[in-house]
Short mmCIF file of C-alpha atoms in Angstrom, two decimals:
data_model
loop_
_atom_site.label_atom_id
_atom_site.label_comp_id
_atom_site.label_asym_id
_atom_site.label_seq_id
_atom_site.Cartn_x
_atom_site.Cartn_y
_atom_site.Cartn_z
CA MET A 1012 0.00 0.00 0.00
CA GLY A 1013 1.02 3.58 -0.51
CA VAL A 1014 2.04 6.18 1.98
CA ILE A 1015 -0.64 8.50 3.36
CA THR A 1016 0.57 12.02 2.79
CA MET A 1017 -0.28 15.13 4.74
CA GLU A 1018 -2.27 16.42 1.77
CA THR A 1019 -4.56 13.39 1.91
CA VAL A 1020 -5.15 13.86 5.65
CA VAL A 1021 -5.98 17.54 5.17
CA THR A 1022 -8.32 16.77 2.27
CA VAL A 1023 -10.20 14.14 4.27
CA ALA A 1024 -10.44 16.52 7.27
CA VAL A 1025 -11.81 19.33 5.07
CA ILE A 1026 -14.40 17.02 3.48
CA ALA A 1027 -15.48 15.76 6.92
CA ALA A 1028 -15.77 19.33 8.21
CA LEU A 1029 -17.92 20.36 5.21
CA ILE A 1030 -20.20 17.37 5.75
CA ALA A 1031 -20.57 18.30 9.43
CA VAL A 1032 -21.41 21.93 8.56
CA GLY A 1033 -23.98 20.74 6.01
CA VAL A 1034 -25.61 18.47 8.60
CA VAL A 1035 -25.88 21.36 11.08
CA VAL A 1036 -27.34 23.73 8.46
CA ILE A 1037 -29.94 21.20 7.30
CA HIS A 1038 -30.89 20.44 10.91
CA ARG A 1039 -31.43 24.14 11.69
CA LEU A 1040 -33.47 24.69 8.52
CA ASN A 1041 -35.70 21.73 9.40
CA ALA A 1042 -36.20 23.08 12.93
CA GLN A 1043 -37.16 26.53 11.59
CA HIS A 1044 -39.60 25.00 9.13
CA GLY A 1045 -41.12 22.84 11.85
CA ASN A 1046 -41.62 25.88 14.07
CA ARG A 1047 -43.29 27.79 11.24
CA VAL A 1048 -45.59 24.91 10.40
CA SER A 1049 -46.56 24.27 14.02
CA ALA A 1050 -47.47 27.95 14.49
CA LEU A 1051 -50.21 27.71 11.86
CA ARG A 1052 -53.57 26.09 12.32
CA TYR A 1053 -54.61 23.53 9.75
CA GLY A 1054 -56.04 25.28 6.70
CA ASP A 1055 -54.58 28.73 7.43
CA THR A 1056 -52.70 30.51 4.68
CA PRO A 1057 -48.99 30.97 5.49
CA PRO A 1058 -47.84 34.58 5.95
CA GLY A 1059 -46.87 36.24 2.69
CA GLN A 1060 -49.25 34.19 0.55
CA ARG A 1061 -52.65 35.25 -0.69
CA PRO A 1062 -55.54 32.95 0.19
CA LEU A 1063 -57.03 30.89 -2.59
CA ARG A 1064 -60.17 32.32 -4.17
CA HIS A 1065 -61.62 29.24 -5.83
CA HIS A 1066 -64.29 28.39 -3.26
CA HIS A 1067 -67.30 29.69 -5.21
CA ALA A 1068 -69.66 27.14 -3.66
CA LEU A 1069 -69.06 28.58 -0.19
CA ALA A 1070 -69.81 32.11 -1.37
CA ARG A 1071 -73.41 31.10 -2.18
CA TRP A 1072 -74.19 30.42 1.47
CA ARG A 1073 -73.00 33.71 2.92
CA PRO A 1074 -75.79 35.78 4.47
CA GLY A 1075 -77.13 38.54 2.25
CA ARG A 1076 -76.33 36.82 -1.03
CA ARG A 1077 -78.65 35.11 -3.43
CA ALA A 1078 -78.50 31.34 -3.70
CA THR A 1079 -78.10 31.53 -7.51
CA PRO A 1080 -75.88 34.53 -8.31
CA GLY A 1081 -76.21 35.95 -11.80
CA ARG A 1082 -79.64 34.52 -12.57
CA GLY A 1083 -82.91 36.39 -12.54
CA ARG A 1084 -86.06 35.19 -10.84
CA ARG A 1085 -88.18 32.76 -12.73
CA GLY A 1086 -91.86 32.94 -13.03
#
């Protein structure tokens, strides 16, 4: 087998250090995301996003609105 040089030891140490830093960064990002998700109730819109406006069926049942919007009375 060959001789392990100082350059090889330094390279392996640098790679190991980068992997450790990456693990710490990913762990912190996951913790931040978990905190953000747990702060919201189910179905709430996250801050910075507009709520969806595709619930037309629910709009029919709001008080003060007609049951069939856009249609005239028959008969």
